[in-house]
Short mmCIF file of C-alpha atoms in Angstrom, two decimals:
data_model
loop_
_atom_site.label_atom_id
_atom_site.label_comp_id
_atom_site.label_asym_id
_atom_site.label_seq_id
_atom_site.Cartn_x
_atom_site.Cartn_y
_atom_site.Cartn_z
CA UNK V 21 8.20 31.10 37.01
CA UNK V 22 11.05 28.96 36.17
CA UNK V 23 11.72 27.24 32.49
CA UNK V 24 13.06 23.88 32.21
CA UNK V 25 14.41 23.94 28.69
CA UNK V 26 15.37 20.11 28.02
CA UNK V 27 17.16 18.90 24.33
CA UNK V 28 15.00 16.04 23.07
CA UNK V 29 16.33 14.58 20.26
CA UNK V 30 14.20 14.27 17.51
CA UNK V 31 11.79 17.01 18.80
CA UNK V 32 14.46 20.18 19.38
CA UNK V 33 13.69 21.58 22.86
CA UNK V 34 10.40 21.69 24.75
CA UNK V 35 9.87 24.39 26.86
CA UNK V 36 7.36 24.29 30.22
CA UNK V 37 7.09 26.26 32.96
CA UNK V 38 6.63 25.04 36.66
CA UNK V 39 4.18 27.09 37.70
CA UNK V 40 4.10 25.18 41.09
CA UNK V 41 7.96 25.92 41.78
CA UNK V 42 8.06 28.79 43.85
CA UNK V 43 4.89 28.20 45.64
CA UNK V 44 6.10 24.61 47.42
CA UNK V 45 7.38 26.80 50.50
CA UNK V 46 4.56 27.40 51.31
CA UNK V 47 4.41 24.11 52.68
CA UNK V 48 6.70 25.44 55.45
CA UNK V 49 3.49 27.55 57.27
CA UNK V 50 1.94 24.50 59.12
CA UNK V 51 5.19 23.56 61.18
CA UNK V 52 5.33 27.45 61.29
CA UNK V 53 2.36 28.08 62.45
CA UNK V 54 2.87 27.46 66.25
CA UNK V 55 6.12 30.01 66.16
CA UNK V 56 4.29 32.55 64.10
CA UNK V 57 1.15 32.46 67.03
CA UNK V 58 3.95 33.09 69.38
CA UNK V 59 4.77 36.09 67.69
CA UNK V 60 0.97 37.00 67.30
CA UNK V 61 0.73 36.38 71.34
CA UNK V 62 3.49 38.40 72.25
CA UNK V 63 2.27 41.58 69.42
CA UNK V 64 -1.69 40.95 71.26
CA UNK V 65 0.14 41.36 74.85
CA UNK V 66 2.07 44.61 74.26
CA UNK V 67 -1.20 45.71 72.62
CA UNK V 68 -3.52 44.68 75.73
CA UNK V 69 -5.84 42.01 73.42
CA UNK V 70 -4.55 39.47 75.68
CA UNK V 71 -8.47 38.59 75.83
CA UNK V 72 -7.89 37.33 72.00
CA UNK V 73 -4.98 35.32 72.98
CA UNK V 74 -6.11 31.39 73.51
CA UNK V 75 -7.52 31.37 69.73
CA UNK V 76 -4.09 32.06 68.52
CA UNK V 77 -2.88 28.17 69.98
CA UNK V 78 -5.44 26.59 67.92
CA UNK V 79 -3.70 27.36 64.55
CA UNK V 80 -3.04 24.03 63.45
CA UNK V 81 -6.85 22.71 63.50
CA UNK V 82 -8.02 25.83 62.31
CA UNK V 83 -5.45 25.73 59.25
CA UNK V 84 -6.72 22.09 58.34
CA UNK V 85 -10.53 21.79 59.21
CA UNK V 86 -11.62 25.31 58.02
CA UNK V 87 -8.62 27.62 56.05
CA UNK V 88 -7.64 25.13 53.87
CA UNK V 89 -10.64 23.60 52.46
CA UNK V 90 -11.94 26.91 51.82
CA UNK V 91 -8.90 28.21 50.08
CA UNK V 92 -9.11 24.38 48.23
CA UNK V 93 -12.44 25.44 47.29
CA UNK V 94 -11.59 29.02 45.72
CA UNK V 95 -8.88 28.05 44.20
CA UNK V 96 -10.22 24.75 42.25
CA UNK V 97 -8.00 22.49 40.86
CA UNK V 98 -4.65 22.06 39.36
CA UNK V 99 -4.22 20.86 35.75
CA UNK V 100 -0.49 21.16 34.60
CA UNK V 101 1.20 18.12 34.30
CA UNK V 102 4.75 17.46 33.77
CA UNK V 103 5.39 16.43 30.19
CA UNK V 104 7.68 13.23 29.82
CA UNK V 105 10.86 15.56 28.53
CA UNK V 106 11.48 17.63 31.54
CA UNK V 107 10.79 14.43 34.19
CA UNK V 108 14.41 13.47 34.45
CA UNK V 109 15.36 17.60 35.06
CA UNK V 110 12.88 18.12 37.24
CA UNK V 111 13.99 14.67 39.35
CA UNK V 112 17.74 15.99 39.60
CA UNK V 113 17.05 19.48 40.03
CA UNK V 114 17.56 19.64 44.40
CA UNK V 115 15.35 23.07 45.30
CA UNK V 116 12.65 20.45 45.33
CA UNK V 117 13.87 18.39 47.83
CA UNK V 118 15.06 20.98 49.90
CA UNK V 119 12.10 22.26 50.14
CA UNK V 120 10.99 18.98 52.52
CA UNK V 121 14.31 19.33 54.13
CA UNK V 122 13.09 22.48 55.75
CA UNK V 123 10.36 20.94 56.94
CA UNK V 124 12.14 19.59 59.59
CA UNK V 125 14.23 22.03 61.83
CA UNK V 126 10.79 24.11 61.85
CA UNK V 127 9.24 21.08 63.08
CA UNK V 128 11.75 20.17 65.96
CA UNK V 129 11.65 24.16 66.58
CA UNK V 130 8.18 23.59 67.20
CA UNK V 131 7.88 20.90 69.28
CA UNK V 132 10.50 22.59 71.95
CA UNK V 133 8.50 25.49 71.89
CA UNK V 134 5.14 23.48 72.91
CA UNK V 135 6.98 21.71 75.61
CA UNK V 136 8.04 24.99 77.07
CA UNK V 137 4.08 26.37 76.62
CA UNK V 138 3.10 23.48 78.41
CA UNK V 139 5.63 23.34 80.97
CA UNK V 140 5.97 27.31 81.45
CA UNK V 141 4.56 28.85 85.10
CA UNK V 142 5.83 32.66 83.98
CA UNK V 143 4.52 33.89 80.47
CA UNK V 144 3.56 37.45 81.30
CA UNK V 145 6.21 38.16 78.21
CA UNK V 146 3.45 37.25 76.07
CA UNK V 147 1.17 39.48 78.41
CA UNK V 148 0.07 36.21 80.07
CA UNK V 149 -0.63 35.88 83.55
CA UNK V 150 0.74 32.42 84.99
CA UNK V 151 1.11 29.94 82.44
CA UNK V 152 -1.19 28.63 79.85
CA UNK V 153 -4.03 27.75 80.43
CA UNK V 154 -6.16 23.78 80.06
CA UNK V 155 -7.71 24.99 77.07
CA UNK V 156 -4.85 26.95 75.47
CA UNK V 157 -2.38 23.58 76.47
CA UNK V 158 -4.56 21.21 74.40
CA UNK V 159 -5.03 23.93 71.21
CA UNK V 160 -1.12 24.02 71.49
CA UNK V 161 -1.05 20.02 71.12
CA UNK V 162 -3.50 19.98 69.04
CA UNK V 163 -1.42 22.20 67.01
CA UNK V 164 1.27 19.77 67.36
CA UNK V 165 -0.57 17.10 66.20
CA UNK V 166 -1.51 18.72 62.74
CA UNK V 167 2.10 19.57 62.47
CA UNK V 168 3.09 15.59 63.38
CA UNK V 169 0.64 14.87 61.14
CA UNK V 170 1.57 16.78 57.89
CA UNK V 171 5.49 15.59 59.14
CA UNK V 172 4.53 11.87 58.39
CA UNK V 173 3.73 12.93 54.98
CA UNK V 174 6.56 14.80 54.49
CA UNK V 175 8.57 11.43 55.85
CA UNK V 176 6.41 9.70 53.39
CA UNK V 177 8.02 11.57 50.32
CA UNK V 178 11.82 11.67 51.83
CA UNK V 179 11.31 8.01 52.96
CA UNK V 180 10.85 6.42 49.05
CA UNK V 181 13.83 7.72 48.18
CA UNK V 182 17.45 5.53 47.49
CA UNK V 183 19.44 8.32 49.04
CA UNK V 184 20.50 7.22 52.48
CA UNK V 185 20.23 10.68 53.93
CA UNK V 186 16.85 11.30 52.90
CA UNK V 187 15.51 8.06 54.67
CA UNK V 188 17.47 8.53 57.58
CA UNK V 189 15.83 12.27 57.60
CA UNK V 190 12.32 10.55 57.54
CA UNK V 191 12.93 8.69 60.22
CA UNK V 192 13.68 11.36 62.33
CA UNK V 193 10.83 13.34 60.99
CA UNK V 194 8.81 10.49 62.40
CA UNK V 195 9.48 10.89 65.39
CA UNK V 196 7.18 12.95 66.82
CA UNK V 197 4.58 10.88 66.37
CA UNK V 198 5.90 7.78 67.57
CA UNK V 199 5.34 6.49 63.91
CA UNK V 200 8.47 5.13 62.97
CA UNK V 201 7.27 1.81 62.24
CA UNK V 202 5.53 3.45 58.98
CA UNK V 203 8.39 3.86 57.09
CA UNK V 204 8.88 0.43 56.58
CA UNK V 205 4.99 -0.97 56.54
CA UNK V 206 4.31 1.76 53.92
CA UNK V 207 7.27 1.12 51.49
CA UNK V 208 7.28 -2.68 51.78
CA UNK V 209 3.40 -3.62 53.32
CA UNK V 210 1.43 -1.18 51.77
CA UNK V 211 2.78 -0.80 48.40
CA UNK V 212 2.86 -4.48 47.94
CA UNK V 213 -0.18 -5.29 49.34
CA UNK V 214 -2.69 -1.82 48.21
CA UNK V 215 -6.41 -2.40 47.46
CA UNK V 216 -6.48 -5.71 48.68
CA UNK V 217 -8.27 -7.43 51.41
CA UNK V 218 -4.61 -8.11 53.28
CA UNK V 219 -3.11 -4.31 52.99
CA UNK V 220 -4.65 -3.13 56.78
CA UNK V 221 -3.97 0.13 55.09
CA UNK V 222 -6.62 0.05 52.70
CA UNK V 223 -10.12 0.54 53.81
CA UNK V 224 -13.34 -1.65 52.77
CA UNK V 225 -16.68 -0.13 51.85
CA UNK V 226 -19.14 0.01 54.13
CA UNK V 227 -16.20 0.35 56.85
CA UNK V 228 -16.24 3.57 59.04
CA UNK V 229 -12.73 5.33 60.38
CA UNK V 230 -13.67 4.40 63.59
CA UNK V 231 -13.35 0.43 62.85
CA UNK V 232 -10.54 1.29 60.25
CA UNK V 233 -8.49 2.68 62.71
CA UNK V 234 -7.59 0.24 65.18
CA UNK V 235 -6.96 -2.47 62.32
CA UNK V 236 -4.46 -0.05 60.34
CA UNK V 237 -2.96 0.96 63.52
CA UNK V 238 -2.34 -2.95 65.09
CA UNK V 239 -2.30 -4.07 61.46
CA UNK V 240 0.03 -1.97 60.38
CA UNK V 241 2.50 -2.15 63.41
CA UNK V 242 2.14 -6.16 62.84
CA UNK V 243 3.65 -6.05 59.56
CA UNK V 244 6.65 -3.63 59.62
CA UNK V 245 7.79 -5.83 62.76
CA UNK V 246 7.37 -8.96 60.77
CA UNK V 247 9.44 -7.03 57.76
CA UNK V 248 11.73 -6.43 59.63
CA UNK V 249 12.63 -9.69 61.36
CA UNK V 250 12.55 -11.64 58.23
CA UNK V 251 15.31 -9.12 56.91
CA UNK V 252 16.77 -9.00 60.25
CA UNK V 253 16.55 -13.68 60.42
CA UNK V 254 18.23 -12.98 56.00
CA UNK V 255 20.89 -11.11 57.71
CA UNK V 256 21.54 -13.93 60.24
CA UNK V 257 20.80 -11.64 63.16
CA UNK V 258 18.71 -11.06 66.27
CA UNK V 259 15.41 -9.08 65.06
CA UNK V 260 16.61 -6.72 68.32
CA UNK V 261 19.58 -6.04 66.55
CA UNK V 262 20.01 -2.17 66.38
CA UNK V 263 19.86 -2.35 62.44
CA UNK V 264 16.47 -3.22 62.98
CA UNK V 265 14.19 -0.13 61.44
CA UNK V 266 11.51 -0.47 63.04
CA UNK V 267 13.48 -0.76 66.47
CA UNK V 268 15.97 2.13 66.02
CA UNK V 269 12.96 4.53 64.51
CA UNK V 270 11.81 3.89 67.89
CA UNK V 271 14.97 4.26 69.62
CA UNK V 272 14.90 7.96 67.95
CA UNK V 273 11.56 8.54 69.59
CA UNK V 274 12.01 7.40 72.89
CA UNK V 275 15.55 9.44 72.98
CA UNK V 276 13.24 12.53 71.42
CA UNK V 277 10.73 12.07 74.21
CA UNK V 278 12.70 11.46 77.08
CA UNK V 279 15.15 14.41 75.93
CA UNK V 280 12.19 16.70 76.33
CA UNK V 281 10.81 15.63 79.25
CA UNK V 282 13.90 15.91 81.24
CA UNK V 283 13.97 19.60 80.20
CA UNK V 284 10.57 20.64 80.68
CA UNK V 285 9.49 18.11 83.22
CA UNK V 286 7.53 15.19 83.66
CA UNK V 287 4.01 17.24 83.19
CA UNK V 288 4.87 17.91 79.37
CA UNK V 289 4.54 13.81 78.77
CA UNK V 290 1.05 13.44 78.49
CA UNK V 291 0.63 16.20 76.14
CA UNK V 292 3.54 14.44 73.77
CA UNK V 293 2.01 11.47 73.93
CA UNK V 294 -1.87 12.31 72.88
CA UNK V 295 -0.18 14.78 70.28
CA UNK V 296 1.54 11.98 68.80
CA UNK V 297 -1.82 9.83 69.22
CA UNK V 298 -3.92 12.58 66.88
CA UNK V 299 -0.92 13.22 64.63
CA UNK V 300 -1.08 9.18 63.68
CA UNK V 301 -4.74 9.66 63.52
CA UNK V 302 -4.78 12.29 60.67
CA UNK V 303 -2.04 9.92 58.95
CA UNK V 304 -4.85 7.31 59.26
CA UNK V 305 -7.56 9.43 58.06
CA UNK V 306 -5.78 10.06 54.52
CA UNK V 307 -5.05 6.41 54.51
CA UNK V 308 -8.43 5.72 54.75
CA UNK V 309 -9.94 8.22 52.08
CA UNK V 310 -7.21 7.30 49.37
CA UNK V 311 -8.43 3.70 48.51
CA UNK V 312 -11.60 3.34 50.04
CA UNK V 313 -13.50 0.69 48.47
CA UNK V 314 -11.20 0.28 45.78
CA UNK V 315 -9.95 -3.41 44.89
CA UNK V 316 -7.05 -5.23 42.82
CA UNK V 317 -9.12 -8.10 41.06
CA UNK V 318 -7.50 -11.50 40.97
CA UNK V 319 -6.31 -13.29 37.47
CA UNK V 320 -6.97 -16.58 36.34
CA UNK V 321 -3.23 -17.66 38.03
CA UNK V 322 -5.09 -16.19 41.47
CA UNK V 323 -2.61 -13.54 41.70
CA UNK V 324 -4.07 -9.90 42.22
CA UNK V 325 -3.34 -7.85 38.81
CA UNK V 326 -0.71 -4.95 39.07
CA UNK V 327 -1.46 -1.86 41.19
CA UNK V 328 -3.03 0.62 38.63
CA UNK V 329 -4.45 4.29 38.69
CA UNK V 330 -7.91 2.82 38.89
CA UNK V 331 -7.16 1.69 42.50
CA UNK V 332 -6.40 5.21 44.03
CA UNK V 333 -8.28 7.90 44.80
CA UNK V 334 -6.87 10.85 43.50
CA UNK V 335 -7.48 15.01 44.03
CA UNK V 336 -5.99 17.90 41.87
CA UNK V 337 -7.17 20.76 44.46
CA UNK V 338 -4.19 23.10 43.84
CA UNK V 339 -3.61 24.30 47.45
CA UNK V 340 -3.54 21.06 49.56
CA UNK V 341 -1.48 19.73 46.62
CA UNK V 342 1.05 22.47 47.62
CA UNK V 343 0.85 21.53 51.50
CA UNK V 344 1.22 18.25 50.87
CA UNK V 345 3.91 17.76 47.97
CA UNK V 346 1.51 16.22 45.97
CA UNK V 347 0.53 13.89 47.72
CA UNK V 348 -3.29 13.85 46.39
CA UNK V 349 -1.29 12.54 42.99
CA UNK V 350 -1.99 9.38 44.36
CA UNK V 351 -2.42 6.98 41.55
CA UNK V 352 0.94 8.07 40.19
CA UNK V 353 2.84 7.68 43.46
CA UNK V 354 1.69 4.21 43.43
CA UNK V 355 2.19 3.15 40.19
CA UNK V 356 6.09 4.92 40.48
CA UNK V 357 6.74 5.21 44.18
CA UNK V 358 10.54 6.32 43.91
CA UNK V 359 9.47 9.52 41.89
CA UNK V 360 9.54 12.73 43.45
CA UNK V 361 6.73 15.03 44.01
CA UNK V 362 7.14 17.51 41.88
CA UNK V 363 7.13 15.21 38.58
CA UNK V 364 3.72 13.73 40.25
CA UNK V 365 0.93 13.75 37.16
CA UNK V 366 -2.90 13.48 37.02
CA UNK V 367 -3.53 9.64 35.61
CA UNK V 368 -6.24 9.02 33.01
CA UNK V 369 -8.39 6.33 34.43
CA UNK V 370 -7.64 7.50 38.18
CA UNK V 371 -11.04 8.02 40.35
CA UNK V 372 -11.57 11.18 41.55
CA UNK V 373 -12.67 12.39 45.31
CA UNK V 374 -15.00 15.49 45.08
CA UNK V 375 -12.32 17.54 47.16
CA UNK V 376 -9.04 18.08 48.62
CA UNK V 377 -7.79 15.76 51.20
CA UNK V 378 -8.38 18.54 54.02
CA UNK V 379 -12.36 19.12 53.32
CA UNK V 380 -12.41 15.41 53.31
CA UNK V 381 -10.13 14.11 56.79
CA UNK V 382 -13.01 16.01 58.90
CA UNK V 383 -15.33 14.35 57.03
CA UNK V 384 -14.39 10.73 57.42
CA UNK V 385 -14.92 10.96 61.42
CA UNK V 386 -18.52 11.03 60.63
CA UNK V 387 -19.56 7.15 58.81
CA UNK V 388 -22.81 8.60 57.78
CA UNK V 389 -21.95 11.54 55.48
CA UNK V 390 -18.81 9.86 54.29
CA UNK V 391 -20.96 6.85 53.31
CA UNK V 392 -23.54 9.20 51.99
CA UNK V 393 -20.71 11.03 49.89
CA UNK V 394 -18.51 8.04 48.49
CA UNK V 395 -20.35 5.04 48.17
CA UNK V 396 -21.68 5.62 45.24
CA UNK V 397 -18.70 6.67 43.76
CA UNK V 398 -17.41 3.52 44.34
CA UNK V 399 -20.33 1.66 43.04
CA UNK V 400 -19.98 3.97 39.99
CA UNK V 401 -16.68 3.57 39.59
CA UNK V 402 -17.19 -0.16 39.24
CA UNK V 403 -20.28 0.07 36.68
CA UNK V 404 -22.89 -0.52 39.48
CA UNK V 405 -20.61 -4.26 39.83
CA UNK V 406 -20.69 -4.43 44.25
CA UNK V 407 -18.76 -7.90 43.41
CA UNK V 408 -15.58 -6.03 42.26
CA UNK V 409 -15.59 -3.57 45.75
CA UNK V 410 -13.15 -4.40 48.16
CA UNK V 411 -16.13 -4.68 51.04
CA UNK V 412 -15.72 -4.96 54.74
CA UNK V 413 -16.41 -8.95 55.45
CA UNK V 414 -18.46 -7.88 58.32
CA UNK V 415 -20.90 -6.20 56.47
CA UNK V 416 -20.64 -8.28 53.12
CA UNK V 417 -23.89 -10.10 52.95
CA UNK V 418 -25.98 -6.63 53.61
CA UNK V 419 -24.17 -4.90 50.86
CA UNK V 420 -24.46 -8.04 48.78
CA UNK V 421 -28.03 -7.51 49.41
CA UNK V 422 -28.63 -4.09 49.45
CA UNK V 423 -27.03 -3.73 45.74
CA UNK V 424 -28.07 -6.60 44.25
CA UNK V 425 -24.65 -8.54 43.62
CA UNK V 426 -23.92 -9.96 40.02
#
């Protein structure tokens, strides 16, 4: 493990070791995954388990819903955090972002290979008859959607960043899933607006995924336009104008998508586009476990007070942390949304979900065990107060009544 040695006047040098460091690759096996079941297929065919085959295209959903949460669960949580004298080393020292950087040509790699699954009428190199078939097509973009989906976060950490490489890199990232619009709603809606009743981001108690989704989706979409043609209207030019971010994030896409299809066909089309649908989905799914309920009160000027660790929803399950660069640090990344993953810390104050993000994203497409598993967590978190919960308007008056508001 490595040893950040850092001089700090007044208290000689501190020594800590990152005991994280060397294990942030192994971010890199989802967008792997679909080129290591290639490999699998091909090993199963020259063996004659071709019968074991379509199981191997399903790698991406089986990674998330079932793998991960058990290896979350084994391996408990993480509880080293950064001390304040190796931050600034840790910020400049580049392995870490290179680490996302990868991310991407494995992702692209990936998403060529799935068009020419889908697309392919000869695969008896893989000891397959014909091409793929239904069932192995849609494990293949479902596979592509957890990998589109894990790719937003990983355009989530590269897009905070000053350096103009690193957002241009996130906006390619995003392209799979059609998403481009998010790296402008999420810098500049979301952080602005978090854990209120405007941020469409942020879900309301007593709100299922199934009406949160539409309104983060439209919501969202909404806003980043709107950003972006008041900046476009400061800049005295057309909101079409090509420096438009939301427009030429969706320029990359379209280019992306049509690229592919005139390679492999029209038939690989649909399966982009629903991959890219479920992708966004699991996006939406995090957003709606990581403030749910939680809610920025207003001060006696009416403002709502600054964004805090008690209005995240944080997780220190070691392995997802690793998948996801942290990302379950969330009540640090909001309170200092330029900092890089790998100086993310546990906050004291900061509400905690009973498990990793990936036990929990299945959950949430179910409203009655996620409601049976956080609300009162949220009512607890607010001393039994329902007045203080950000609540969905539609249902306000029940909850009033079914907690007895005060």
């Amino acid at each position: 493990m490595a040893t950040v040695a850092q001089t700090n006047p007044g208290a000689g040098v501190a020594r800590w070791r990152d005991r994280k460091r060397y294990l942030w690759p192994l971010g890199l096996i989802l967008p792997t995954s679909l080129l290591a079941a290639v490999g699998v297929a091909w090993l199963f065919g020259k063996l004659g388990w071709t019968a074991a085959t379509p199981v191997l295209w399903w790698v991406g959903p089986i990674l998330l819903y079932v793998l991960l949460p058990i290896l979350d669960t084994f391996f408990g949580a993480d509880d080293q955090n950064p001390p304040d004298e190796v931050i600034e080393y840790l910020e400049n020292d580049k392995y870490y972002r290179y680490c996302t950087y990868a991310f991407i040509p494995f992702q692209m790699a990936s998403l060529i290979v799935a068009c020419y699954l889908w697309s392919a009428d000869d695969l008896s190199w893989l000891g397959i008859s014909g091409g793929l078939g239904l069932v192995s097509k849609i494990g293949v973009m479902a596979t592509m959607g957890v990998i589109g989906g894990v790719g937003i976060n990983t355009a989530h950490e590269m897009g905070h960043k000053r350096e103009n490489l690193e957002r241009w890199l996130s906006k390619v990232t995003l392209a799979q899933t059609l998403y481009g619009h998010f790296y402008i709603e999420h810098n500049r809606g979301h952080h602005v607006r978090v854990s209120t009743p405007e941020d469409p981001a942020s879900a309301r108690f007593g709100e299922s995924f199934w009406m949160f989704l539409p309104r983060s989706v439209f919501g969202s979409l909404k806003s980043a336009w709107e950003l972006e043609k008041a900046r476009m209207e400061r800049l005295g030019k057309s909101p079409w104008h090509i420096q438009n971010d939301v427009l030429n994030a969706w320029i990359m896409s379209i280019v992306l998508f049509g690229a592919l299809t005139v390679a492999f066909g029209w038939q690989v089309l649909p399966f982009l586009i629903i991959q890219a649908a479920y992708g966004a989905s699991l996006l939406e799914s995090v957003n709606f476990l990581e403030h749910y309920g939680l809610l920025r009160q207003k001060t006696a000027s009416g403002r709502y007070e600054r964004c805090a660790p008690v209005h995240s929803w944080n997780s220190d399950h070691i392995v997802t942390n690793v998948f996801l660069y942290h990302l379950q640090r969330h009540s640090d990344h909001h309170a200092n949304p330029v900092r890089r993953y790998q100086t993310l810390r546990s906050m004291d104050g900061a509400p905690n979900l009973p498990s990793g993000y990936a036990t929990l994203v299945g959950l949430t497409y179910f409203p009655p065990l996620w409601r049976k598993l956080m609300d009162h967590r949220v009512i607890d978190h607010y001393d039994g107060d329902i007045t203080r919960v950000n609540i969905d308007p539609r249902k306000r008056e029940k909850i009033l009544a079914r907690y007895g508001a005060r």
